[in-house]
Coordinates of C-alpha atoms and ligand atoms in Angstrom, one line a residue:
M472 CA 12.1 -11.6 15.8
S473 CA 15.1 -11.8 18.2
K474 CA 17.1 -8.7 17.2
K475 CA 16.2 -5.3 18.6
L476 CA 14.7 -3.2 15.9
R477 CA 16.6 0.0 14.8
S478 CA 13.5 2.0 15.4
Q479 CA 13.6 1.0 19.1
T480 CA 16.7 3.2 19.4
W481 CA 14.4 6.1 19.0
F482 CA 11.0 4.9 20.3
G483 CA 12.3 2.5 23.1
K484 CA 13.9 5.4 25.1
Y485 CA 11.9 6.8 28.1
D486 CA 13.8 10.1 28.7
I487 CA 13.8 13.5 27.0
L488 CA 14.8 11.9 23.6
G489 CA 12.2 9.2 23.6
F490 CA 9.5 11.8 24.7
A491 CA 10.4 14.0 21.9
Y492 CA 10.5 11.2 19.3
R493 CA 7.1 10.0 20.2
S494 CA 5.5 13.3 21.2
W495 CA 5.8 14.9 17.9
L496 CA 4.5 12.0 15.9
K497 CA 1.6 11.9 18.2
N498 CA 0.3 15.2 16.7
Q499 CA -0.7 13.0 13.7
G500 CA -3.0 11.0 16.1
H501 CA -0.8 8.0 16.5
P502 CA -1.7 6.0 19.6
D503 CA 0.9 4.9 22.1
H504 CA 0.9 1.2 21.0
V505 CA 2.6 2.0 17.7
F506 CA 5.8 2.7 19.5
D507 CA 5.8 -0.7 21.2
G508 CA 8.5 -2.4 19.2
R509 CA 6.6 -3.3 16.2
P510 CA 8.5 -2.8 12.7
V511 CA 8.3 0.7 11.4
I512 CA 8.0 0.6 7.8
G513 CA 8.9 3.6 5.6
I514 CA 6.9 4.0 2.4
C515 CA 9.2 5.9 0.1
N516 CA 6.7 7.8 -2.3
T517 CA 8.0 9.2 -5.6
W518 CA 4.5 10.7 -6.1
S519 CA 4.5 14.2 -7.8
D520 CA 2.2 16.1 -10.2
L521 CA 5.5 16.7 -12.2
T522 CA 5.8 12.9 -12.6
P523 CA 2.5 12.0 -14.3
C524 CA 3.5 8.3 -14.5
N525 CA 3.6 8.2 -10.7
G526 CA 0.3 10.3 -10.3
H527 CA -1.6 7.5 -8.6
F528 CA 0.9 6.7 -5.9
R529 CA -1.1 8.3 -3.1
I530 CA -3.6 5.6 -3.4
L531 CA -0.9 3.0 -3.7
A532 CA 0.7 4.3 -0.5
E533 CA -2.7 3.9 1.3
M534 CA -2.8 0.2 0.1
V535 CA 0.6 -0.4 1.5
K536 CA -0.4 1.2 4.7
R537 CA -3.3 -1.0 5.0
G538 CA -1.1 -4.1 4.6
V539 CA 1.4 -2.9 6.9
Y540 CA -1.1 -2.0 9.7
E541 CA -2.8 -5.4 9.1
A542 CA 0.4 -7.2 9.6
G543 CA 1.2 -5.6 12.8
G544 CA 3.6 -2.8 11.5
Y545 CA 3.7 0.9 11.8
P546 CA 3.9 2.6 8.3
L547 CA 5.4 6.1 7.8
E548 CA 5.2 7.5 4.4
F549 CA 7.7 10.0 3.1
P550 CA 8.4 11.8 -0.1
V551 CA 11.5 11.8 -2.0
M552 CA 12.7 13.6 -5.1
S553 CA 10.6 12.4 -8.0
L554 CA 12.1 12.1 -11.5
G555 CA 9.5 12.7 -14.2
E556 CA 10.9 11.7 -17.7
S557 CA 8.5 13.7 -19.8
L558 CA 9.1 17.0 -18.2
M559 CA 12.6 17.5 -16.7
R560 CA 15.4 19.2 -18.4
P561 CA 18.0 18.7 -19.6
T562 CA 17.4 15.0 -18.6
T563 CA 16.3 13.0 -15.5
M564 CA 19.6 11.1 -15.7
L565 CA 21.3 14.2 -14.4
F566 CA 19.4 13.8 -11.2
R567 CA 19.3 10.0 -10.7
N568 CA 22.4 10.0 -8.3
L569 CA 20.9 13.0 -6.5
A570 CA 17.6 11.3 -6.0
S571 CA 19.5 8.2 -4.7
M572 CA 21.4 10.3 -2.1
D573 CA 17.9 11.7 -0.9
V574 CA 16.6 8.1 -0.4
E575 CA 19.8 6.8 1.2
E576 CA 20.1 9.6 3.7
T577 CA 16.4 9.8 4.6
L578 CA 16.3 6.1 5.2
R579 CA 19.5 6.3 7.4
A580 CA 18.6 9.4 9.3
N581 CA 15.0 8.1 10.4
P582 CA 13.5 5.4 12.7
I583 CA 12.8 3.0 9.8
D584 CA 13.3 -0.9 10.0
G585 CA 12.2 -1.7 6.4
V586 CA 11.1 0.2 3.4
V587 CA 8.7 -0.2 0.5
L588 CA 9.8 1.8 -2.6
L589 CA 7.0 3.1 -4.8
T590 CA 8.4 3.3 -8.3
G591 CA 7.2 4.0 -11.7
C592 CA 8.7 6.5 -14.2
D593 CA 12.1 5.4 -15.5
K594 CA 14.6 6.9 -13.1
T595 CA 12.5 6.5 -9.9
T596 CA 13.1 2.9 -10.0
P597 CA 17.0 2.8 -10.1
S598 CA 17.5 5.9 -8.1
T599 CA 15.5 4.4 -5.1
I600 CA 17.0 1.2 -5.2
M601 CA 20.5 2.5 -5.4
G602 CA 19.8 4.6 -2.3
A603 CA 18.2 1.6 -0.5
C604 CA 21.2 -0.5 -1.3
S605 CA 23.6 1.9 0.3
V606 CA 21.6 1.5 3.6
D607 CA 20.8 -2.2 3.2
L608 CA 17.6 -2.6 5.1
P609 CA 14.8 -5.0 4.4
T610 CA 13.4 -3.6 1.1
L611 CA 10.4 -4.3 -1.1
V612 CA 9.5 -2.6 -4.5
V613 CA 5.9 -1.7 -5.4
N614 CA 6.1 -0.5 -9.0
G615 CA 3.2 1.6 -10.2
G616 CA 2.3 -0.4 -13.3
P617 CA 2.0 0.5 -17.0
M618 CA -0.7 2.5 -18.5
L619 CA -3.5 0.8 -20.6
N620 CA -2.8 0.4 -24.3
G621 CA -3.1 3.7 -26.3
K622 CA -5.7 3.6 -29.0
Y623 CA -5.7 5.7 -32.2
G624 CA -7.2 5.2 -35.5
G625 CA -8.5 1.7 -34.6
K626 CA -5.0 0.6 -33.8
D627 CA -3.0 0.2 -30.4
I628 CA -0.2 2.6 -30.1
G629 CA 2.6 2.6 -27.6
S630 CA 4.1 5.4 -25.6
G631 CA 7.3 6.9 -27.2
T632 CA 7.5 4.2 -29.9
D633 CA 4.6 5.7 -31.8
L634 CA 5.6 9.1 -30.7
W635 CA 8.8 8.8 -32.8
K636 CA 6.9 7.2 -35.8
F637 CA 4.1 9.9 -35.8
T638 CA 6.8 12.7 -35.5
D639 CA 8.6 11.1 -38.6
D640 CA 5.3 10.7 -40.3
L641 CA 4.6 14.5 -39.6
R642 CA 8.0 15.6 -40.9
A643 CA 7.7 13.3 -44.0
G644 CA 4.2 14.8 -44.8
R645 CA 2.5 11.4 -44.2
M646 CA 0.4 12.8 -41.3
T647 CA -1.4 16.2 -40.7
M648 CA -1.0 18.3 -37.6
E649 CA -4.6 17.7 -36.8
Q650 CA -4.0 13.9 -36.8
Y651 CA -0.9 14.5 -34.7
M652 CA -2.8 16.4 -32.0
E653 CA -5.4 13.7 -31.9
A654 CA -3.0 11.0 -31.5
E655 CA -1.3 13.1 -28.6
S656 CA -4.6 12.5 -26.5
C657 CA -5.0 8.9 -27.4
M658 CA -1.6 7.7 -26.2
S659 CA -1.8 8.3 -22.5
R660 CA -5.4 7.4 -21.4
S661 CA -4.9 6.0 -17.9
D662 CA -2.8 6.0 -14.8
G663 CA 0.6 4.5 -15.1
H664 CA 3.9 4.7 -16.8
C665 CA 4.9 4.0 -20.5
M666 CA 3.2 0.9 -21.7
T667 CA 5.9 -0.2 -24.3
M668 CA 8.8 -2.3 -23.2
G669 CA 10.5 1.1 -22.6
T670 CA 12.7 1.9 -19.7
A671 CA 9.9 2.1 -17.0
S672 CA 8.7 -1.4 -17.9
T673 CA 12.2 -2.7 -18.3
M674 CA 12.8 -1.5 -14.7
A675 CA 9.7 -3.0 -13.6
C676 CA 10.8 -6.4 -15.0
M677 CA 14.2 -5.9 -13.7
V678 CA 13.1 -5.5 -10.2
E679 CA 10.8 -8.6 -10.5
A680 CA 13.7 -10.4 -12.1
L681 CA 16.0 -9.5 -9.1
G682 CA 13.4 -10.9 -6.7
L683 CA 12.7 -7.4 -5.1
T684 CA 8.8 -7.5 -5.7
L685 CA 6.1 -10.0 -5.1
P686 CA 5.8 -12.4 -7.9
G687 CA 4.0 -11.1 -11.1
A688 CA 4.3 -7.5 -10.0
A689 CA 5.8 -6.0 -13.2
A690 CA 3.0 -6.1 -15.8
I691 CA -0.1 -5.6 -13.8
P692 CA -1.6 -2.4 -15.4
A693 CA -1.9 0.7 -13.2
A694 CA -5.6 0.8 -13.8
D695 CA -6.1 -2.9 -12.6
S696 CA -7.5 -3.4 -9.2
R697 CA -4.9 -6.1 -8.8
R698 CA -2.2 -3.3 -8.7
R699 CA -3.9 -2.1 -5.4
R700 CA -4.1 -5.6 -4.1
L701 CA -0.4 -6.0 -4.8
A702 CA 0.5 -3.0 -2.8
H703 CA -1.6 -4.2 0.0
L704 CA 0.1 -7.6 0.0
S705 CA 3.5 -5.9 -0.1
G706 CA 2.5 -4.0 3.0
N707 CA 1.9 -7.4 4.6
R708 CA 5.1 -8.8 3.5
I709 CA 7.6 -6.1 4.3
V710 CA 6.6 -6.5 8.0
Q711 CA 7.7 -10.1 7.9
M712 CA 10.7 -9.3 5.9
V713 CA 11.8 -7.1 8.9
K714 CA 11.0 -9.7 11.5
D715 CA 13.1 -12.2 9.4
D716 CA 15.9 -9.4 8.9
L717 CA 15.7 -10.3 5.3
R718 CA 17.9 -7.4 3.8
I719 CA 18.3 -6.2 0.2
S720 CA 21.8 -7.4 0.0
Q721 CA 20.6 -10.9 0.8
I722 CA 18.4 -10.9 -2.4
L723 CA 20.6 -8.9 -4.7
T724 CA 23.3 -11.8 -5.2
R725 CA 25.3 -12.2 -8.2
D726 CA 22.9 -15.0 -9.2
A727 CA 20.1 -12.5 -9.0
F728 CA 22.0 -10.1 -11.4
E729 CA 22.7 -12.8 -13.9
N730 CA 19.0 -13.8 -13.8
A731 CA 18.0 -10.2 -14.6
I732 CA 20.4 -9.9 -17.4
K733 CA 19.0 -12.9 -19.1
I734 CA 15.4 -12.0 -18.4
N735 CA 16.0 -8.5 -19.8
A736 CA 17.2 -10.1 -23.1
A737 CA 14.2 -12.4 -23.3
V738 CA 11.8 -9.5 -22.8
G739 CA 13.7 -7.1 -25.2
G740 CA 14.3 -4.5 -22.4
S741 CA 15.7 -1.1 -22.8
S742 CA 19.4 -0.4 -23.3
N743 CA 19.1 1.9 -20.2
F744 CA 19.0 -1.4 -18.2
V745 CA 22.8 -1.6 -18.6
V746 CA 23.7 1.7 -17.0
H747 CA 21.2 1.3 -14.0
L748 CA 22.1 -2.4 -13.3
L749 CA 25.7 -1.6 -13.1
A750 CA 25.1 1.2 -10.8
I751 CA 22.9 -1.0 -8.5
A752 CA 25.5 -3.6 -8.5
G753 CA 28.2 -1.1 -7.6
R754 CA 26.1 -0.1 -4.5
V755 CA 25.4 -3.5 -3.3
G756 CA 29.0 -4.8 -3.8
V757 CA 28.3 -7.3 -6.7
D758 CA 31.1 -7.4 -9.2
L759 CA 29.3 -6.8 -12.6
C760 CA 30.9 -5.4 -15.8
L761 CA 29.8 -4.4 -19.3
E762 CA 30.8 -7.7 -20.9
D763 CA 28.5 -9.7 -18.4
F764 CA 25.7 -8.2 -20.4
D765 CA 26.9 -9.6 -23.7
R766 CA 28.1 -12.9 -22.3
L767 CA 25.0 -13.7 -20.5
G768 CA 22.3 -12.0 -22.6
S769 CA 23.2 -11.9 -26.2
H770 CA 22.8 -15.8 -26.6
M771 CA 19.3 -15.6 -25.1
P772 CA 16.2 -15.4 -27.7
L773 CA 13.8 -12.7 -27.6
L774 CA 10.6 -14.3 -26.4
V775 CA 8.4 -11.2 -25.7
N776 CA 6.8 -9.5 -28.6
L777 CA 6.4 -6.0 -27.3
M778 CA 7.2 -2.6 -28.7
P779 CA 9.7 -1.2 -29.5
S780 CA 11.1 -4.7 -30.8
G781 CA 7.7 -6.0 -31.5
Y782 CA 3.9 -5.1 -31.8
Y783 CA 2.2 -5.7 -28.5
L784 CA 2.0 -3.7 -25.1
M785 CA 2.3 -4.3 -21.5
E786 CA -1.5 -4.8 -21.0
D787 CA -1.3 -7.7 -23.5
F788 CA 1.9 -8.9 -21.7
F789 CA 0.0 -9.0 -18.5
Y790 CA -3.0 -11.0 -19.9
A791 CA -0.4 -13.4 -21.7
G792 CA 1.1 -14.4 -18.2
G793 CA 3.6 -11.6 -17.6
L794 CA 7.0 -12.2 -16.3
P795 CA 6.4 -15.5 -14.5
A796 CA 5.6 -17.0 -17.8
V797 CA 8.8 -15.8 -19.4
I798 CA 10.8 -17.1 -16.4
Q799 CA 9.2 -20.5 -16.8
E800 CA 10.3 -20.6 -20.5
L801 CA 13.9 -19.7 -19.3
K802 CA 14.0 -21.9 -16.4
A803 CA 16.9 -24.1 -17.8
H804 CA 19.0 -21.0 -18.1
L805 CA 18.3 -19.2 -14.9
H806 CA 19.3 -19.6 -11.2
M807 CA 15.9 -20.8 -10.1
D808 CA 17.1 -21.3 -6.5
A809 CA 17.7 -17.5 -6.0
L810 CA 15.9 -16.2 -3.0
T811 CA 13.2 -13.5 -3.6
A812 CA 11.6 -11.0 -1.3
N813 CA 8.8 -13.1 -0.5
G814 CA 11.1 -15.6 1.1
K815 CA 10.7 -18.3 -1.8
T816 CA 12.9 -19.0 -4.7
V817 CA 12.4 -17.8 -8.2
G818 CA 11.4 -21.5 -9.1
E819 CA 8.8 -21.7 -6.4
N820 CA 7.3 -18.4 -7.3
T821 CA 6.9 -19.3 -11.0
A822 CA 6.2 -23.1 -10.8
G823 CA 2.5 -22.9 -12.0
A824 CA 3.0 -20.0 -14.5
V825 CA 1.1 -20.4 -17.6
C826 CA 1.3 -18.5 -21.0
H827 CA -2.0 -17.6 -22.3
N828 CA -0.8 -16.2 -25.7
R829 CA 2.0 -17.4 -27.6
D830 CA 2.0 -14.4 -30.0
V831 CA 2.9 -12.2 -27.0
I832 CA 5.3 -14.7 -25.0
A833 CA 6.9 -17.1 -27.5
T834 CA 8.6 -20.3 -26.4
Y835 CA 12.2 -20.7 -26.0
D836 CA 12.5 -23.1 -28.7
S837 CA 10.4 -21.0 -31.3
P838 CA 11.3 -17.4 -30.2
W839 CA 9.7 -14.2 -31.4
K840 CA 13.3 -13.2 -32.6
K841 CA 16.6 -15.1 -32.5
E842 CA 18.6 -12.1 -31.9
A843 CA 18.2 -10.4 -28.3
G844 CA 20.1 -8.8 -25.5
L845 CA 22.7 -6.2 -26.0
A846 CA 25.9 -6.3 -28.0
V847 CA 28.9 -4.7 -26.2
L848 CA 31.2 -3.1 -28.7
R849 CA 34.9 -2.5 -28.6
G850 CA 37.4 -0.7 -30.8
N851 CA 39.3 2.4 -31.0
L852 CA 36.2 4.5 -31.1
C853 CA 35.1 3.1 -27.8
E854 CA 38.0 1.7 -25.7
D855 CA 35.8 1.4 -22.6
G856 CA 32.9 0.0 -24.7
A857 CA 29.7 0.9 -26.2
I858 CA 26.3 -0.9 -26.6
L859 CA 23.7 -1.6 -29.4
K860 CA 20.5 -3.4 -29.1
P861 CA 20.3 -5.9 -32.0
S862 CA 16.6 -6.6 -31.6
A863 CA 15.8 -2.9 -32.4
A864 CA 18.3 -2.5 -35.2
T865 CA 18.2 -3.1 -39.0
P866 CA 19.9 -6.5 -39.9
E867 CA 21.4 -5.2 -43.0
L868 CA 23.3 -2.4 -41.0
M869 CA 24.9 -4.7 -38.5
R870 CA 28.0 -4.9 -40.6
H871 CA 28.6 -1.6 -42.4
R872 CA 31.4 0.8 -43.2
G873 CA 30.3 4.4 -44.1
R874 CA 31.5 7.9 -44.2
A875 CA 31.0 9.9 -40.9
V876 CA 28.7 13.0 -40.9
V877 CA 29.5 14.5 -37.6
F878 CA 27.5 16.9 -35.3
E879 CA 29.7 18.6 -32.7
D880 CA 26.8 18.9 -30.2
I881 CA 23.0 18.8 -30.0
D882 CA 22.8 22.5 -31.0
D883 CA 25.0 21.9 -34.1
Y884 CA 22.7 18.8 -34.9
H885 CA 19.4 20.8 -34.6
A886 CA 20.9 23.7 -36.7
R887 CA 21.8 21.3 -39.5
V888 CA 20.3 18.0 -39.6
D889 CA 17.3 19.2 -42.0
D890 CA 19.5 21.5 -44.1
P891 CA 18.9 20.6 -47.8
D892 CA 22.6 21.0 -48.5
L893 CA 23.8 18.7 -45.9
E894 CA 26.1 16.2 -47.5
V895 CA 24.6 12.9 -46.5
D896 CA 23.3 9.7 -47.9
K897 CA 21.7 6.7 -46.5
S898 CA 25.2 4.9 -46.4
C899 CA 26.7 7.4 -44.1
V900 CA 27.2 7.1 -40.4
L901 CA 25.8 9.9 -38.3
V902 CA 27.9 10.9 -35.2
L903 CA 26.7 13.0 -32.3
K904 CA 29.2 14.4 -29.8
Q905 CA 28.8 16.0 -26.3
V906 CA 25.9 13.9 -25.1
G907 CA 27.6 11.8 -22.5
P908 CA 27.5 12.1 -18.7
K909 CA 29.7 15.1 -18.4
G910 CA 29.1 16.4 -21.9
Y911 CA 25.4 17.4 -22.1
P912 CA 25.6 17.1 -19.0
G913 CA 23.6 14.1 -17.7
M914 CA 23.8 11.6 -20.7
P915 CA 20.3 12.3 -22.2
E916 CA 18.1 10.0 -24.4
V917 CA 19.1 11.7 -27.6
G918 CA 21.1 8.7 -29.1
N919 CA 18.3 7.7 -31.4
F920 CA 18.4 11.2 -33.0
H921 CA 16.2 11.7 -36.1
I922 CA 17.7 11.0 -39.5
P923 CA 17.8 13.9 -41.9
A924 CA 14.5 14.8 -43.2
K925 CA 15.6 14.8 -47.0
L926 CA 16.5 11.0 -46.4
L927 CA 13.3 10.4 -44.6
K928 CA 11.4 11.8 -47.6
E929 CA 13.3 9.4 -49.8
G930 CA 12.0 6.5 -47.7
V931 CA 15.1 5.9 -45.7
S932 CA 13.9 4.7 -42.1
D933 CA 17.2 3.7 -40.5
M934 CA 20.9 4.6 -40.4
I935 CA 23.7 3.9 -38.2
R936 CA 24.1 6.5 -35.5
I937 CA 26.7 6.8 -32.9
S938 CA 26.9 8.8 -29.7
D939 CA 28.1 8.8 -26.1
G940 CA 24.4 9.4 -25.2
R941 CA 21.6 7.0 -24.1
M942 CA 18.4 6.1 -26.2
S943 CA 14.9 6.2 -25.0
G944 CA 13.7 2.5 -24.1
T945 CA 10.9 3.2 -26.4
A946 CA 13.1 3.9 -29.3
F947 CA 14.4 1.7 -32.2
G948 CA 17.2 1.8 -34.8
T949 CA 20.6 0.8 -35.4
V950 CA 22.0 3.1 -32.7
V951 CA 25.5 2.8 -31.0
L952 CA 25.1 4.2 -27.6
H953 CA 26.9 4.8 -24.3
V954 CA 30.3 5.3 -26.1
A955 CA 33.1 5.4 -23.4
P956 CA 35.2 7.3 -22.8
E957 CA 32.9 10.2 -23.9
S958 CA 33.7 13.0 -26.2
A959 CA 33.7 15.6 -23.5
I960 CA 36.7 14.1 -21.8
G961 CA 38.6 13.4 -25.0
G962 CA 37.5 9.9 -25.9
T963 CA 38.2 9.0 -29.6
L964 CA 34.6 10.1 -30.3
A965 CA 35.9 13.6 -29.9
L966 CA 38.3 13.3 -32.7
V967 CA 36.0 12.1 -35.4
Q968 CA 35.7 14.5 -38.5
N969 CA 33.2 14.7 -41.3
G970 CA 34.5 12.3 -44.1
D971 CA 36.4 9.9 -41.9
M972 CA 35.3 6.2 -42.5
I973 CA 33.8 4.2 -39.6
E974 CA 33.2 0.4 -39.4
L975 CA 30.6 -1.2 -37.5
D976 CA 30.8 -5.0 -37.2
V977 CA 28.3 -6.3 -34.5
P978 CA 28.9 -9.9 -35.1
N979 CA 32.5 -9.4 -34.2
R980 CA 31.6 -6.7 -31.5
R981 CA 33.8 -4.1 -33.2
L982 CA 33.5 -0.3 -33.8
Q983 CA 36.5 1.2 -35.3
L984 CA 37.5 4.7 -36.8
D985 CA 39.7 3.9 -39.7
L986 CA 42.4 6.3 -39.1
S987 CA 46.2 5.7 -38.5
E988 CA 47.7 5.9 -35.1
E989 CA 49.7 8.9 -36.1
E990 CA 46.7 10.7 -37.3
L991 CA 44.8 9.8 -34.1
A992 CA 47.7 11.0 -31.9
R993 CA 48.0 14.4 -33.8
R994 CA 44.3 15.0 -33.3
R995 CA 44.4 14.0 -29.8
A996 CA 47.3 16.4 -29.2
A997 CA 45.3 19.3 -30.7
W998 CA 42.1 18.4 -28.8
R999 CA 40.9 20.8 -26.1
P1000 CA 38.0 20.3 -23.7
R1001 CA 35.1 22.9 -23.5
P1002 CA 34.7 25.1 -20.5
P1003 CA 32.6 23.6 -17.6
Y1004 CA 28.7 23.7 -18.1
T1005 CA 28.6 25.5 -14.6
E1006 CA 30.8 25.9 -11.8
R1007 CA 28.2 25.9 -8.9
G1008 CA 25.5 23.8 -7.3
Y1009 CA 24.6 20.4 -7.7
V1010 CA 25.5 20.1 -11.3
S1011 CA 29.1 21.2 -10.6
M1012 CA 29.4 18.2 -8.1
F1013 CA 27.9 16.0 -10.9
L1014 CA 30.5 17.1 -13.4
E1015 CA 33.4 16.5 -10.9
H1016 CA 32.2 13.0 -9.6
V1017 CA 30.0 11.2 -12.3
Q1018 CA 31.8 8.1 -13.6
Q1019 CA 31.6 7.0 -17.3
A1020 CA 28.7 4.8 -18.7
N1021 CA 30.5 1.5 -18.5
L1022 CA 30.7 2.1 -14.7
G1023 CA 27.0 2.9 -14.4
A1024 CA 27.3 6.7 -14.3
D1025 CA 27.2 6.7 -10.5
F1026 CA 29.2 9.3 -8.4
D1027 CA 32.6 7.8 -7.5
F1028 CA 32.0 8.6 -3.7
L1029 CA 28.5 6.8 -3.8
V1030 CA 29.8 3.5 -4.9
G1031 CA 29.3 0.8 -2.0
K1032 CA 27.2 1.1 1.1
S1033 CA 27.6 2.5 4.6
G1034 CA 24.8 0.7 6.3
A1035 CA 22.1 1.9 8.5
D1036 CA 23.9 3.0 11.8
V1037 CA 24.2 6.5 12.8
P1038 CA 26.8 7.1 15.4
H1039 CA 25.1 10.2 17.0
G1040 CA 21.7 11.3 18.1
N1041 CA 20.1 14.6 17.4
H1042 CA 20.7 16.2 20.9
Ligands
FES2186 FE1 7.4 8.0 -17.4 FE2 7.8 6.9 -19.9 S1 7.5 9.0 -19.4 S2 7.7 6.0 -18.0

C-alpha cells in the first residue's frame, strides 16, 4: 500500500482537527491504534424493521466487522435509508434515487477508504451501488440471501409468484379465505429476501455477474451459515481491495455489463434489471442503451428453471451449484477475463464449478427454454422503447392484434376492472396509463395488473397488458412494460382510446397503435397534462428531475460521478 489513505486526511492530523476526529470516536471504546493508518472500512447497512428482507443484517454486519478486524482494518458501520418493497407506498422506486444520494453523500463526507454494501430487498441493491459508483471507492457487496423455500399444502411456494396465483384463485373462487390466510404464513418462513427469481434475486445475481461480490454469493440462503461466512470473508477482502486501490470503476467495465446482461437472460431475471443496470451504467460512465439488452440477451437460452419462469426456488438453485455453474455453461459467450472484486477473473472464479441438478440448471445445448432475455419493442406506441419478458409470456400472444380496453389511471382501473358490464373479451389488449416515473409517481410494479374477474372465471389466465409501469420480478404474463415516453408527459400511450386497435409483434419487436398520423396529431394537440402530484418536498424534486425508463429513471443531475474528494474540512 503506497498511496496515503483518504481516512488519514482525518485521522493522520495532530492538531485541533485530528484531536476532534479521534476523540469523539474514542467514546465508543476504540483504542489509539485503529487510527494508525490502517484501512477504514464503511459497512453500509440497509437494516430496518421496516425492510423485513434485510432484518438479519445486524448479524451480517458483525460478521463483516470480524473479517475487517482480522485483516487489519478498522470497520465503521453506518445506516442508510432502507427501502422495503412490501410496505412502502406508493412504491420504493420513488425513493431509489434518494437512497442513492444518502449513500453517495455519506461515503464522501466521512473518513472511509472502502465500503461493504449490505443489500437485500429489491431497491437496496441498485440504490447503494449507484451511490457507491458516484464516489468510486473500493466497494464490495454482501447480499443478504434469499429466504428458504415456502411450503404450503405439500408443495413449494414462491414469494410473489404464488401470491399472484393464490389471489387469482381466491377471486375466481378456487381458494377459500381460510386457505389464503394459511398460505400467507407459509410463504415467508425464514430470514432473507424473496426466494423466487424476482427482483431481489435478480439483483443478487446481477452483482455477482458484475464481479462485485465474492464468487457464489448470490444464491446462498440467508439462513445458511455459509452466508455469515461469506460476510466474514468479504470483511477480509475489502481490506485488501483498499490496499490494492481496486475501485468499483475498475470492476464495472463494459465487459462486466455485457456479462451481466447475458447472465440475467440465462437465469430468467426480472425486467427491473433493465432500469437498474441502465442507472448504474450511467453513474459509472459506461455507455449502455436499451437495445444492448435485446442484442446481447435475447439470443441466450434460459438455463435456470426458477419461478416465475419455471418451477424451482433459490434454495434449489444454491444446492444445484448457483451462479458459478451457470457461468460455466455460458463461458463461450462471456468475457471470462473480466476482473472481479476478489482480484481474480470470472473464469478463474468459476473454473471448478459443478452443476448438481440439471432440472434446476440446464445445459446451454439443452436449455430449460429457448426463449430468454428481454425483448425491446419499438413503434409509434413506444418511440423510446418498451420491454417484454418472453420467458414469462404466453407464446400464442407474442403476435396479436386486439381492441384496446383503456384504464386512464390506477384508480380508474380499480373502479372498473371487475365491473360485469366492462366490454372486454380475451382478445382485447388492456392498457393502463399514468403509472410511469412521473405519472404515478415513481413507476410502480403494477404492470402485471390483474385481468378482469369475469374473464378469470371463464378460465382466461393471460392477456396482453400494456403500461408505462414496471412489473414485480416475481410476476408473469404477456406484459409490455416501461413504455417511453410515458403517458404523463404526453407519450403516445396517453392518446390511446377504448376501441383503438393495437398490434404487438414480438418477433419483429414492434408495438403499434393503428391510427393515422392525422388522427394521432389531432389527439396530441388536444392532450393536456395533469396538475403535478405535489409541489413540495422530495417528490417535487423527483417530478422535476427523473428521467424516463429507457435512461434508467435516474435523476438527470445524478448521472456520472464526482469522486471522493471534499475540498473543505468541517472547521
Ligand atoms: Fe423484499 Fe421481495 S419484498 S425482496
